[in-house]
Short mmCIF file of C-alpha atoms in Angstrom, two decimals:
data_model
loop_
_atom_site.label_atom_id
_atom_site.label_comp_id
_atom_site.label_asym_id
_atom_site.label_seq_id
_atom_site.Cartn_x
_atom_site.Cartn_y
_atom_site.Cartn_z
CA MET A 689 -110.51 143.90 -212.56
CA LYS A 690 -110.69 140.50 -210.39
CA LEU A 691 -110.48 137.18 -211.97
CA SER A 692 -112.51 134.31 -210.58
CA ALA A 693 -113.20 130.85 -211.81
CA PRO A 694 -116.47 130.06 -213.12
CA SER A 695 -117.07 127.16 -210.85
CA ASN A 696 -116.16 125.97 -207.66
CA GLN A 697 -112.86 124.58 -208.76
CA ASP A 698 -109.73 126.58 -208.98
CA ILE A 699 -108.03 127.15 -212.22
CA ILE A 700 -104.55 126.49 -212.31
CA LEU A 701 -102.55 128.62 -215.09
CA LYS A 702 -99.20 127.52 -216.83
CA PRO A 703 -96.32 128.80 -215.48
CA ILE A 704 -94.51 131.84 -217.15
CA GLN A 705 -90.91 131.15 -218.09
CA PRO A 706 -88.21 134.00 -218.26
CA ASN A 707 -87.62 134.63 -222.05
CA LEU A 708 -84.23 133.44 -223.16
CA GLY A 709 -84.22 135.96 -226.17
CA VAL A 710 -84.59 138.98 -223.69
CA GLU A 711 -81.67 137.68 -221.72
CA ALA A 712 -79.60 136.89 -224.86
CA ALA A 713 -80.00 140.52 -225.73
CA TYR A 714 -79.24 141.77 -222.39
CA ARG A 715 -76.26 139.96 -222.26
CA LYS A 716 -75.37 141.01 -225.63
CA SER A 717 -75.56 144.45 -224.64
CA LEU A 718 -73.30 144.25 -221.50
CA LYS A 719 -70.52 142.46 -223.36
CA LYS A 720 -70.39 145.23 -225.75
CA LEU A 721 -69.90 147.57 -223.39
CA LEU A 722 -67.35 145.83 -222.11
CA ARG A 723 -65.54 145.21 -225.59
CA GLU A 724 -65.63 148.98 -225.85
CA MET A 725 -63.99 149.62 -222.46
CA ARG A 726 -61.53 147.13 -223.19
CA ALA A 727 -60.72 148.51 -226.76
CA ASP A 728 -60.15 151.75 -224.93
CA VAL A 729 -58.04 150.48 -222.17
CA GLN A 730 -55.79 148.52 -225.11
CA GLY A 731 -55.26 151.56 -226.93
CA LEU A 732 -54.10 153.79 -224.08
CA LEU A 733 -51.74 151.12 -222.95
CA GLU A 734 -50.14 150.78 -226.32
CA ARG A 735 -49.34 154.49 -226.18
CA HIS A 736 -48.71 155.08 -222.63
CA TYR A 737 -47.24 151.69 -221.09
CA PRO A 738 -43.31 151.72 -220.23
CA LYS A 739 -41.45 149.91 -223.09
CA GLY A 740 -38.25 149.58 -220.92
CA ILE A 741 -37.40 150.41 -217.40
CA ALA A 742 -40.27 152.56 -215.70
CA GLN A 743 -39.37 156.35 -215.42
CA ASP A 744 -41.15 158.80 -213.46
CA SER A 745 -41.70 160.78 -216.71
CA LEU A 746 -43.44 157.86 -218.17
CA THR A 747 -45.33 156.62 -215.62
CA GLY A 748 -46.62 160.06 -214.75
CA GLY A 749 -48.04 160.15 -218.48
CA LEU A 750 -49.50 156.84 -217.73
CA GLN A 751 -51.27 157.74 -214.51
CA ALA A 752 -52.60 161.05 -216.30
CA ALA A 753 -53.87 159.10 -219.05
CA LEU A 754 -55.68 156.46 -216.82
CA SER A 755 -57.07 158.82 -214.63
CA ALA A 756 -58.68 160.55 -217.86
CA LEU A 757 -60.07 157.18 -219.04
CA LEU A 758 -61.65 156.60 -215.90
CA ARG A 759 -63.29 160.14 -215.93
CA TYR A 760 -64.49 159.44 -219.56
CA TRP A 761 -65.76 155.79 -218.93
CA LEU A 762 -67.90 156.82 -215.51
CA ALA A 763 -69.40 159.71 -217.09
CA ARG A 764 -70.26 157.56 -220.07
CA LEU A 765 -71.72 154.69 -217.83
CA ASP A 766 -73.93 157.50 -216.38
CA LYS A 767 -75.21 158.13 -219.94
CA LEU A 768 -75.36 154.50 -221.24
CA ALA A 769 -76.35 152.26 -218.10
CA PRO A 770 -80.14 153.92 -218.04
CA GLN A 771 -80.42 153.42 -221.77
CA ILE A 772 -79.49 149.76 -221.47
CA ALA A 773 -81.53 148.97 -218.45
CA GLU A 774 -84.57 150.78 -219.87
CA LYS A 775 -84.49 148.58 -222.90
CA PHE A 776 -84.12 145.30 -221.06
CA THR A 777 -86.77 146.38 -218.62
CA ASN A 778 -89.24 147.24 -221.52
CA GLN A 779 -88.32 143.76 -223.14
CA SER A 780 -89.09 142.00 -219.93
CA ALA A 781 -92.01 143.58 -219.29
CA GLY A 782 -93.35 142.79 -222.91
CA HIS A 783 -92.48 139.17 -222.71
CA THR A 784 -93.95 138.62 -219.18
CA GLU A 785 -97.28 140.25 -220.17
CA ARG A 786 -97.82 138.93 -223.52
CA ALA A 787 -96.98 135.48 -221.79
CA PHE A 788 -99.17 136.19 -219.08
CA GLN A 789 -102.19 137.10 -221.41
CA THR A 790 -101.62 133.90 -223.56
CA VAL A 791 -101.88 131.42 -220.56
CA LEU A 792 -104.98 133.26 -219.35
CA ARG A 793 -106.51 133.36 -222.77
CA ASP A 794 -105.98 129.56 -222.97
CA THR A 795 -108.17 129.14 -219.92
CA GLY A 796 -110.91 131.35 -221.03
CA PHE A 797 -109.89 134.87 -219.92
CA ALA A 798 -109.21 137.58 -222.52
CA VAL A 799 -107.28 140.27 -220.59
CA ARG A 800 -105.81 143.51 -221.77
CA PHE A 801 -103.08 144.84 -219.58
CA ARG A 802 -102.65 148.45 -218.94
CA SER A 803 -100.25 151.04 -217.52
CA THR A 804 -101.09 151.09 -213.68
CA VAL A 805 -99.42 152.34 -210.62
CA GLN A 806 -98.48 148.78 -209.45
CA GLN A 807 -96.96 148.02 -212.70
CA GLN A 808 -94.83 151.19 -213.17
CA THR A 809 -93.74 150.97 -209.62
CA ALA A 810 -92.24 147.34 -210.18
CA LEU A 811 -90.83 148.58 -213.50
CA GLN A 812 -89.22 151.36 -211.72
CA ALA A 813 -87.67 149.21 -209.14
CA VAL A 814 -86.40 146.91 -211.91
CA LEU A 815 -84.90 150.03 -213.91
CA GLY A 816 -83.05 151.29 -210.97
CA GLY A 817 -81.75 147.86 -209.78
CA ASN A 818 -80.21 147.25 -213.42
CA VAL A 819 -78.62 151.04 -213.83
CA SER A 820 -76.92 150.40 -210.54
CA LEU A 821 -75.74 146.95 -211.62
CA ILE A 822 -74.47 147.99 -215.20
CA ARG A 823 -72.39 150.76 -213.53
CA SER A 824 -71.05 148.45 -211.08
CA ILE A 825 -69.78 146.18 -213.89
CA GLY A 826 -67.93 148.95 -215.74
CA GLN A 827 -66.56 150.52 -212.47
CA GLN A 828 -65.32 147.09 -211.19
CA TYR A 829 -63.87 146.30 -214.68
CA LEU A 830 -61.94 149.60 -214.77
CA ASN A 831 -60.56 149.14 -211.20
CA ARG A 832 -59.28 145.82 -211.73
CA VAL A 833 -57.58 147.32 -214.87
CA GLU A 834 -55.99 149.96 -212.98
CA GLU A 835 -54.70 147.78 -210.12
CA SER A 836 -53.29 145.28 -212.99
CA VAL A 837 -51.43 148.22 -214.49
CA TRP A 838 -49.80 149.53 -211.57
CA ARG A 839 -49.09 145.96 -210.18
CA SER A 840 -47.36 145.08 -213.53
CA VAL A 841 -45.44 148.40 -213.79
CA ASN A 842 -44.10 148.13 -210.17
CA ALA A 843 -43.10 144.34 -210.92
CA GLY A 844 -41.51 145.51 -214.36
CA TYR A 845 -43.76 143.48 -216.17
CA ASP A 846 -43.65 144.03 -220.04
CA MET A 847 -46.79 144.48 -222.31
CA ALA A 848 -47.20 140.73 -223.01
CA GLN A 849 -47.14 139.85 -219.37
CA LEU A 850 -49.45 142.89 -218.75
CA THR A 851 -52.16 141.77 -221.58
CA ARG A 852 -52.35 138.20 -219.96
CA GLU A 853 -53.45 139.92 -216.74
CA LEU A 854 -55.68 142.10 -218.35
CA ARG A 855 -57.50 138.97 -219.84
CA LYS A 856 -58.11 137.59 -216.69
CA ASP A 857 -59.75 140.72 -215.48
CA TYR A 858 -61.90 141.00 -218.61
CA GLY A 859 -63.11 137.15 -218.31
CA ILE A 860 -63.88 137.95 -214.63
CA SER A 861 -66.08 140.99 -215.85
CA GLU A 862 -67.46 139.05 -218.77
CA ARG A 863 -68.70 136.25 -216.67
CA ARG A 864 -70.19 138.61 -214.04
CA ALA A 865 -72.14 140.35 -217.21
CA ALA A 866 -73.40 136.95 -218.17
CA PHE A 867 -74.58 136.00 -214.81
CA ILE A 868 -76.35 139.38 -214.19
CA ALA A 869 -78.04 139.10 -217.42
CA ARG A 870 -79.64 135.57 -216.65
CA ASP A 871 -80.36 136.58 -212.83
CA GLN A 872 -81.90 139.90 -213.70
CA THR A 873 -84.00 138.37 -216.51
CA ASN A 874 -85.78 136.17 -213.90
CA LYS A 875 -85.85 138.60 -211.41
CA ALA A 876 -87.66 141.02 -213.80
CA LYS A 877 -90.02 138.43 -214.90
CA ALA A 878 -90.88 137.77 -211.25
CA ALA A 879 -91.51 141.44 -210.26
CA ILE A 880 -93.69 142.06 -213.26
CA GLU A 881 -95.76 138.90 -213.07
CA LYS A 882 -96.42 139.57 -209.33
CA ALA A 883 -97.70 143.08 -210.12
CA ARG A 884 -99.99 141.62 -212.75
CA ARG A 885 -101.27 139.14 -210.48
CA GLN A 886 -102.17 141.38 -207.77
CA GLU A 887 -104.05 143.64 -210.32
CA LEU A 888 -106.31 140.62 -211.20
CA GLY A 889 -106.83 139.71 -207.92
CA ILE A 890 -104.90 136.41 -207.88
CA THR A 891 -103.57 136.15 -204.49
CA GLU A 892 -102.25 132.51 -204.48
CA ALA A 893 -99.67 130.74 -206.71
CA ILE A 894 -98.06 127.28 -206.69
CA TRP A 895 -94.12 127.27 -206.34
CA MET A 896 -92.48 125.26 -209.26
CA HIS A 897 -89.05 124.19 -208.83
CA SER A 898 -86.74 124.33 -211.97
CA HIS A 899 -84.65 121.11 -211.28
CA ALA A 900 -82.02 123.16 -213.60
CA GLY A 901 -79.29 123.93 -211.05
CA LYS A 902 -76.30 121.60 -210.33
CA GLU A 903 -76.72 122.82 -206.71
CA PRO A 904 -80.37 123.24 -205.90
CA ARG A 905 -81.46 124.79 -202.58
CA PRO A 906 -83.14 122.15 -200.44
CA SER A 907 -85.51 124.83 -199.47
CA HIS A 908 -86.61 125.61 -202.83
CA VAL A 909 -86.96 121.76 -203.94
CA ALA A 910 -89.25 121.04 -200.82
CA ALA A 911 -91.43 124.18 -201.79
CA ASN A 912 -92.14 122.50 -205.23
CA GLY A 913 -95.79 122.08 -205.73
CA LYS A 914 -96.92 124.15 -202.60
CA ARG A 915 -99.14 127.11 -202.31
CA PHE A 916 -98.28 130.46 -201.65
CA ASP A 917 -99.28 134.21 -201.01
CA VAL A 918 -98.51 136.14 -204.06
CA SER A 919 -98.08 139.48 -201.80
CA LYS A 920 -95.31 137.66 -199.48
CA GLY A 921 -93.97 134.85 -201.52
CA MET A 922 -92.92 131.48 -199.60
CA TYR A 923 -91.29 131.65 -196.05
CA LEU A 924 -87.95 129.85 -196.86
CA ASP A 925 -84.54 129.71 -195.17
CA GLY A 926 -85.67 132.28 -192.84
CA LYS A 927 -87.22 135.08 -195.01
CA TRP A 928 -90.16 135.63 -197.59
CA VAL A 929 -88.86 134.83 -201.17
CA GLN A 930 -90.53 134.75 -204.46
CA PRO A 931 -89.70 132.27 -207.00
CA GLY A 932 -86.86 133.33 -209.46
CA THR A 933 -85.52 136.00 -206.98
CA GLU A 934 -82.87 134.49 -205.21
CA PRO A 935 -79.17 134.59 -206.99
CA ASN A 936 -79.27 131.66 -209.62
CA CYS A 937 -82.95 130.53 -208.95
CA ARG A 938 -84.98 129.62 -211.96
CA CYS A 939 -88.05 128.57 -210.10
CA THR A 940 -91.29 129.58 -211.64
CA SER A 941 -94.66 129.61 -210.45
CA ARG A 942 -98.63 128.70 -211.59
CA SER A 943 -101.17 131.41 -210.74
CA VAL A 944 -104.32 130.20 -208.90
CA ILE A 945 -107.70 131.64 -210.04
CA LYS A 946 -110.17 130.80 -207.15
CA GLY A 947 -113.37 129.13 -207.65
CA PHE A 948 -116.28 130.86 -206.27
CA ASN A 949 -116.27 128.75 -203.24
CA SER A 950 -112.58 129.08 -202.33
#
């Protein structure tokens, strides 16, 4: 289905914004995962962390317990990451497509989206990327924990000192989870929107700078209001870029439905 304006004037659609509810739900899922990991780590350390001078027998038990916990969680991440990513991907697709249908309906176009090869390709890319990111959040957290534990053992830290170190490790992972939730919500929306635009024969869009960040990219500010090819994006800073796909980019765009003389 190819859309065209009923006159020689182009129709400019309203921009579609990433959904804050989708972002919040994803962030909640990632933080829940981290909390479960932290609880297991705390339980292990209460049972196995040396209470006095480190002895080979005690540290040997700690090493075995840590290794077992790492194996358990790596296997669990292999199971949970696809589930969390699939839920996020489906929610992103649902919001983006409903929002797209709404802005189309507001300008007189009744469109019903169906599953297509283009859409499924976009969804699989979103899904695969997020499975990898979810695994990496867990793996990096566990690696930091392991490093902190052995650093504390070697330095002779007590449990209170180690707990302070682990709190820092958890904070780093928690902030990364929040960033991923926000960043991937923007990227998923952009990927799904691009696929649906191409299915509808929408070849141009207008870049809309978000004005949301504290340190906006000068190239993105300069791109505001300019048209770009939907298939390629805008050529910025030496590469082709779609709105919302760079780290921390919250830019959006407005679809252009061409008039019959365009």
